[in-house]
Coordinates of C-alpha atoms in Angstrom, one line a residue:
M145 CA -114.5 57.6 85.9
I146 CA -117.7 57.9 87.6
S147 CA -117.1 61.0 88.8
R148 CA -116.4 62.5 85.3
L149 CA -119.5 61.4 84.0
L150 CA -121.3 62.5 86.9
Q151 CA -119.8 65.9 86.3
S152 CA -120.7 65.5 82.5
V153 CA -124.3 64.7 83.3
T154 CA -124.5 67.6 86.1
N155 CA -123.2 70.3 83.3
R156 CA -125.6 68.6 80.7
R157 CA -128.3 69.5 83.0
A158 CA -127.5 72.6 83.4
F159 CA -127.0 73.4 79.7
L160 CA -130.2 72.3 79.0
G161 CA -132.2 73.8 81.9
A162 CA -134.4 72.7 84.8
G163 CA -137.4 71.8 82.3
A164 CA -135.6 69.7 80.7
A165 CA -133.0 68.0 83.8
L166 CA -131.9 64.3 83.3
P167 CA -132.1 61.7 85.8
L168 CA -128.8 61.0 87.5
A169 CA -129.5 57.6 88.6
P170 CA -129.0 55.6 85.4
I171 CA -125.3 56.4 85.2
L172 CA -122.2 54.1 85.1
A173 CA -121.7 51.7 88.1
G174 CA -119.9 48.9 89.2
T175 CA -121.7 45.4 88.2
A176 CA -121.2 42.3 86.6
V177 CA -122.8 40.9 82.9
A178 CA -125.3 38.2 83.8
Q179 CA -123.7 35.0 83.6
S180 CA -125.0 31.0 83.8
P181 CA -122.5 29.0 85.8
G182 CA -119.5 27.6 83.9
S183 CA -120.3 29.8 80.8
L184 CA -117.1 31.5 81.0
H185 CA -113.9 31.6 79.2
A186 CA -111.3 30.8 81.5
G187 CA -109.5 34.2 82.2
S188 CA -112.4 36.5 80.8
H189 CA -113.3 38.5 83.5
M190 CA -116.9 39.9 83.0
D191 CA -117.1 41.9 86.2
G192 CA -116.5 45.9 86.1
M193 CA -118.2 48.9 84.9
T194 CA -120.8 48.7 82.9
T195 CA -124.5 51.0 82.5
V196 CA -127.3 50.9 84.9
G197 CA -130.3 50.9 83.1
N198 CA -131.3 50.6 79.8
V199 CA -131.8 52.9 76.7
D200 CA -134.9 53.1 74.7
H201 CA -134.0 52.2 71.7
A202 CA -137.7 52.2 70.2
R203 CA -137.5 56.2 71.3
N204 CA -133.9 56.4 69.3
G205 CA -135.5 54.6 66.2
F206 CA -132.0 52.5 65.9
D207 CA -131.1 49.6 67.9
P208 CA -127.3 48.6 67.7
H209 CA -127.7 45.0 67.4
D210 CA -129.5 45.9 64.1
I211 CA -126.7 48.1 62.8
L212 CA -124.4 45.5 63.0
T213 CA -125.8 43.6 60.2
D214 CA -128.4 46.0 58.7
W215 CA -127.1 46.6 55.0
D216 CA -128.2 49.4 52.9
T217 CA -127.8 48.2 49.5
G218 CA -129.9 50.7 47.8
T219 CA -131.9 50.1 44.8
L220 CA -130.4 48.3 41.5
T221 CA -130.8 49.5 38.2
T222 CA -129.2 49.1 35.0
D223 CA -128.4 52.2 32.2
A224 CA -128.9 52.6 28.4
D225 CA -125.1 51.5 28.7
G226 CA -125.5 48.0 30.3
R227 CA -123.7 49.8 33.7
R228 CA -124.9 49.0 36.7
V229 CA -126.2 51.9 39.2
R230 CA -127.0 51.9 42.6
E231 CA -129.2 54.6 44.2
Y232 CA -129.7 55.4 47.7
E233 CA -131.4 58.4 49.5
I234 CA -130.0 60.3 52.6
T235 CA -131.8 63.0 54.9
A236 CA -129.7 64.9 57.6
V237 CA -132.1 65.6 60.5
D238 CA -131.6 67.4 64.1
V239 CA -132.4 64.3 66.6
E240 CA -132.1 64.0 70.3
I241 CA -130.8 60.1 70.8
E242 CA -130.2 58.2 74.5
I243 CA -126.6 57.2 73.9
A244 CA -126.5 55.6 78.3
P245 CA -129.3 54.9 80.1
G246 CA -130.8 58.4 80.8
I247 CA -128.0 60.5 78.9
F248 CA -129.2 62.4 75.9
F249 CA -127.3 63.7 73.1
P250 CA -128.3 66.6 70.4
A251 CA -127.4 64.7 67.7
W252 CA -127.1 65.4 63.7
A253 CA -128.1 62.1 62.1
Y254 CA -128.0 60.6 58.5
N255 CA -131.8 58.8 58.4
G256 CA -131.8 59.7 61.8
R257 CA -129.5 57.4 63.6
V258 CA -125.7 57.2 64.6
P259 CA -123.8 56.2 62.9
G260 CA -126.0 56.5 59.6
P261 CA -127.0 53.8 57.3
T262 CA -124.3 51.0 56.3
L263 CA -124.0 51.5 52.6
R264 CA -122.9 48.5 50.4
A265 CA -122.2 48.0 46.8
T266 CA -120.0 45.9 44.9
E267 CA -117.0 47.3 42.7
G268 CA -117.6 48.7 39.5
E269 CA -121.0 49.9 39.8
W270 CA -122.1 53.6 39.6
L271 CA -123.3 55.2 42.7
R272 CA -126.1 57.9 43.0
V273 CA -126.7 59.2 46.6
H274 CA -129.5 61.7 46.7
F275 CA -129.1 63.7 49.8
M276 CA -131.3 66.2 51.5
N277 CA -130.9 68.1 54.2
A278 CA -133.6 68.3 56.8
G279 CA -131.4 69.7 59.4
S280 CA -130.8 73.0 60.8
H281 CA -127.5 73.8 59.6
T282 CA -125.5 73.1 56.2
H283 CA -124.1 69.8 55.9
S284 CA -122.6 67.2 53.4
I285 CA -121.6 63.9 52.3
H286 CA -117.5 63.5 52.2
F287 CA -116.6 60.0 50.7
H288 CA -113.7 58.5 51.3
G289 CA -113.4 56.6 47.8
I290 CA -112.7 57.6 44.0
H291 CA -114.8 60.6 42.9
A292 CA -114.4 64.1 41.1
A293 CA -113.9 66.9 42.9
S294 CA -117.4 68.3 42.0
M295 CA -118.4 65.5 44.3
D296 CA -116.2 65.7 47.3
G297 CA -118.9 67.2 49.8
V298 CA -116.8 70.3 50.8
A299 CA -117.1 74.2 50.0
G300 CA -117.9 74.5 46.5
A301 CA -118.5 70.9 45.8
G302 CA -121.7 69.5 47.7
L303 CA -122.5 71.7 50.8
V304 CA -126.4 71.4 51.1
A305 CA -128.3 74.7 53.3
P306 CA -131.0 73.6 55.1
G307 CA -133.8 72.4 53.1
E308 CA -132.0 72.1 49.8
S309 CA -130.6 68.8 48.2
F310 CA -127.9 67.4 46.0
T311 CA -127.2 64.0 44.4
Y312 CA -123.7 62.9 44.3
E313 CA -122.3 60.5 42.1
M314 CA -119.3 58.3 41.9
P315 CA -117.9 54.7 41.1
A316 CA -117.9 52.1 43.7
E317 CA -113.9 52.4 43.7
P318 CA -111.7 50.8 45.6
F319 CA -113.0 48.1 46.9
G320 CA -112.9 47.3 50.9
C321 CA -114.3 49.3 54.0
H322 CA -114.8 53.0 53.8
L323 CA -116.8 56.0 55.3
Y324 CA -118.3 58.8 54.8
H325 CA -119.4 61.9 56.7
C326 CA -120.1 65.4 56.7
H327 CA -117.5 67.9 55.8
A328 CA -119.1 71.4 56.7
T329 CA -117.5 73.5 59.4
P330 CA -116.3 73.6 62.0
L331 CA -115.6 69.7 61.1
K332 CA -114.9 68.3 64.4
R333 CA -118.2 69.6 65.5
H334 CA -120.2 67.8 62.4
I335 CA -118.6 64.8 62.9
H336 CA -118.8 64.4 66.6
K337 CA -122.6 65.5 66.5
G338 CA -123.3 62.3 64.8
L339 CA -122.7 62.7 60.8
Y340 CA -120.7 59.7 59.9
G341 CA -121.5 56.3 58.6
A342 CA -119.7 53.0 57.0
F343 CA -119.3 52.6 53.1
I344 CA -118.5 48.8 51.8
V345 CA -117.5 48.2 48.2
D346 CA -117.4 44.4 48.0
P347 CA -114.6 43.3 45.5
D348 CA -116.1 41.8 42.3
P349 CA -114.8 38.1 42.2
A350 CA -114.3 38.8 38.2
R351 CA -111.5 41.5 39.0
H352 CA -109.4 39.2 41.1
P353 CA -109.2 35.8 39.3
E354 CA -105.8 35.3 41.8
H355 CA -108.2 35.5 44.7
T356 CA -111.7 34.4 43.5
D357 CA -112.6 32.8 46.5
V358 CA -111.6 35.3 49.1
A359 CA -113.3 38.0 46.7
R360 CA -116.7 35.9 46.7
S361 CA -116.7 35.1 50.9
R362 CA -116.9 39.2 51.1
L363 CA -119.6 39.4 47.7
L364 CA -122.8 39.8 49.7
G365 CA -125.4 37.5 48.8
S366 CA -123.0 34.8 47.1
P367 CA -122.8 31.0 48.8
E368 CA -119.4 32.0 50.0
N369 CA -120.1 34.8 52.2
D370 CA -123.6 33.4 53.2
A371 CA -121.0 31.0 55.3
W372 CA -119.4 34.0 56.9
Q373 CA -121.1 36.4 60.1
E374 CA -120.3 39.7 59.5
F375 CA -120.7 42.9 61.1
V376 CA -120.1 46.3 61.0
M377 CA -118.8 48.6 64.1
V378 CA -118.2 51.9 64.1
M379 CA -116.4 53.5 66.8
N380 CA -117.6 56.4 68.4
G381 CA -117.5 58.6 71.3
F382 CA -119.6 61.7 72.8
D383 CA -118.7 65.3 74.7
T384 CA -122.0 65.2 76.3
N385 CA -120.9 68.6 78.4
F386 CA -118.9 70.6 75.3
D387 CA -115.4 71.1 76.6
D388 CA -113.8 68.9 73.4
E389 CA -113.4 66.0 75.5
N390 CA -115.7 62.8 75.3
D391 CA -117.3 61.6 78.1
V392 CA -119.1 58.8 76.7
Y393 CA -117.7 56.0 74.5
A394 CA -119.0 53.1 72.1
A395 CA -119.2 50.8 69.1
N396 CA -122.6 51.6 67.5
T397 CA -123.1 54.6 69.6
V398 CA -125.0 52.9 72.8
A399 CA -122.5 52.6 76.1
H400 CA -122.0 48.9 77.1
E401 CA -124.9 47.7 74.8
Y402 CA -123.3 44.4 73.8
M403 CA -122.2 43.6 77.2
K404 CA -125.6 43.8 78.4
R405 CA -126.8 41.8 75.3
P406 CA -123.7 40.1 73.9
I407 CA -123.5 39.1 70.1
R408 CA -124.2 35.9 69.5
V409 CA -122.1 33.4 67.3
D410 CA -122.4 30.5 65.8
R411 CA -118.4 28.9 66.4
D412 CA -118.6 26.8 63.4
R413 CA -118.9 29.9 61.1
P414 CA -116.1 32.5 60.6
I415 CA -116.2 36.2 61.8
R416 CA -116.0 39.6 59.6
I417 CA -116.1 42.6 61.4
Y418 CA -116.0 45.5 59.1
L419 CA -114.6 48.3 61.8
V420 CA -114.4 51.8 61.2
N421 CA -113.2 54.9 63.8
V422 CA -114.9 57.8 63.7
T423 CA -114.0 59.0 67.3
E424 CA -113.2 62.6 67.4
F425 CA -111.4 64.4 70.4
D426 CA -109.1 61.3 70.8
P427 CA -106.2 60.8 68.5
I428 CA -106.8 57.0 68.3
N429 CA -109.0 54.2 69.1
S430 CA -108.4 50.4 69.5
F431 CA -110.0 47.0 68.7
H432 CA -109.1 44.1 71.4
I433 CA -110.2 40.6 71.4
H434 CA -110.3 38.5 74.5
G435 CA -109.0 34.8 73.8
N436 CA -108.7 34.7 70.6
F437 CA -106.2 36.4 67.2
F438 CA -107.5 37.9 63.9
D439 CA -106.3 38.7 60.8
Y440 CA -106.5 42.6 59.7
Y441 CA -107.0 43.9 56.6
D442 CA -106.4 47.6 56.6
H443 CA -108.7 49.5 54.6
G444 CA -110.2 46.3 53.2
T445 CA -108.4 47.0 49.9
T446 CA -106.6 43.8 49.5
L447 CA -107.1 40.0 49.5
T448 CA -104.9 39.2 51.4
P449 CA -104.1 40.1 55.3
T450 CA -102.0 43.2 56.1
L451 CA -101.4 42.0 59.9
K452 CA -101.8 38.0 60.6
T453 CA -102.6 36.6 63.9
V454 CA -103.0 39.8 65.9
D455 CA -105.2 40.4 69.0
T456 CA -105.1 44.1 68.9
I457 CA -105.1 46.8 66.3
M458 CA -105.3 50.4 66.7
Q459 CA -106.8 53.2 63.9
C460 CA -106.7 56.9 63.9
Q461 CA -110.0 58.8 63.2
A462 CA -111.3 57.9 59.4
Q463 CA -109.2 54.9 59.4
R464 CA -110.7 51.3 58.8
G465 CA -110.4 47.8 58.4
I466 CA -111.6 44.3 58.2
I467 CA -111.2 41.8 60.9
E468 CA -111.3 38.1 60.5
M469 CA -111.4 35.5 62.8
S470 CA -112.8 32.3 63.9
F471 CA -113.7 30.5 67.4
A472 CA -113.8 26.9 65.6
D473 CA -111.3 25.5 68.2
H474 CA -112.7 27.5 71.1
E475 CA -114.9 26.0 73.5
P476 CA -118.6 28.3 73.9
G477 CA -118.8 30.9 76.1
R478 CA -118.5 34.9 76.5
Y479 CA -115.5 36.4 74.9
M480 CA -115.0 39.9 75.5
F481 CA -113.7 42.7 73.2
H482 CA -113.2 46.3 73.3
A483 CA -110.9 49.2 73.3
H484 CA -107.4 48.9 74.9
Q485 CA -107.7 52.3 76.1
A486 CA -109.5 51.5 79.8
E487 CA -110.8 54.9 80.1
F488 CA -112.8 54.1 76.6
A489 CA -113.4 50.5 78.4
E490 CA -114.8 51.9 81.0
L491 CA -116.9 54.8 79.9
G492 CA -118.6 52.7 77.3
W493 CA -116.5 50.7 74.6
M494 CA -116.7 47.2 76.0
S495 CA -118.7 44.2 74.5
V496 CA -118.8 40.5 74.5
F497 CA -119.5 37.8 71.9
E498 CA -121.4 35.0 72.9
V499 CA -119.9 32.1 71.5
V500 CA -122.7 28.8 70.9

């Protein structure tokens, strides 16, 4: 695996030219996650492949830890008919991002970050997304939701040339965990370059009297929702030498970031993860938790689990869902979670919860 990434970096250096050569030192190497004696849960092995050095998040303009809980709720108004209208501003730009220490990727990004902003709304609202293309190629936004054909973000229905803009309008339907991405061609290149993001529609409890408590627990800002620890994780990969094979994998873009800086969670509060797979060039990605099990809601469009008491799920590209778990009966410590394809884990998609 190390040799493969070394070759990728070498090829990338050649592509950029001597004037923009990348450092070869900060790449994958065997190391151990920093830990205090006795802090590890029995059986949770923390030694292994991780990156050396640190990514400059300030230079990137985003931090994977902020992305976990950074909900873009837009601007909410009420129209003359009493309808709740939620509006968002999204701009596509060309930007170079650091995806592992010393490894840079020429991205196309929504609002300058990969993944793009996590849009969040409530079921039944009317959504208005103002899109500006400040990039160098034609782009769009295609929403995985319910909308008119004229709002589909494809040729003849919302493709936007550089310097132009378009407003997408649609109802916030159905509730669940969704995504959006560019649908310009070549599609695999526009998605892989970074034009994607999560799109969450919270259920309206009034519409679900048979599951009111569950619906309220998903409604952002409610007391029931405040009891949960919610995170969004977008599983992605990066082909650094343009051979249609990924060389770096991650949750929220930066390889092994949550190994170096584990996600701290309170064991007395349940965890909800909005999980989205946008990995290009690989047919599936996966999520596996150590020392625990979870319930899974495929697409998040139900208020009862589609899978109960599992520790691993698979997702094809564009598949998504909601994971719910608890560490209430566990001892404090570090619990790994990662893709259960060893290649993906070793090349960046490996993370840790620090349960306190």
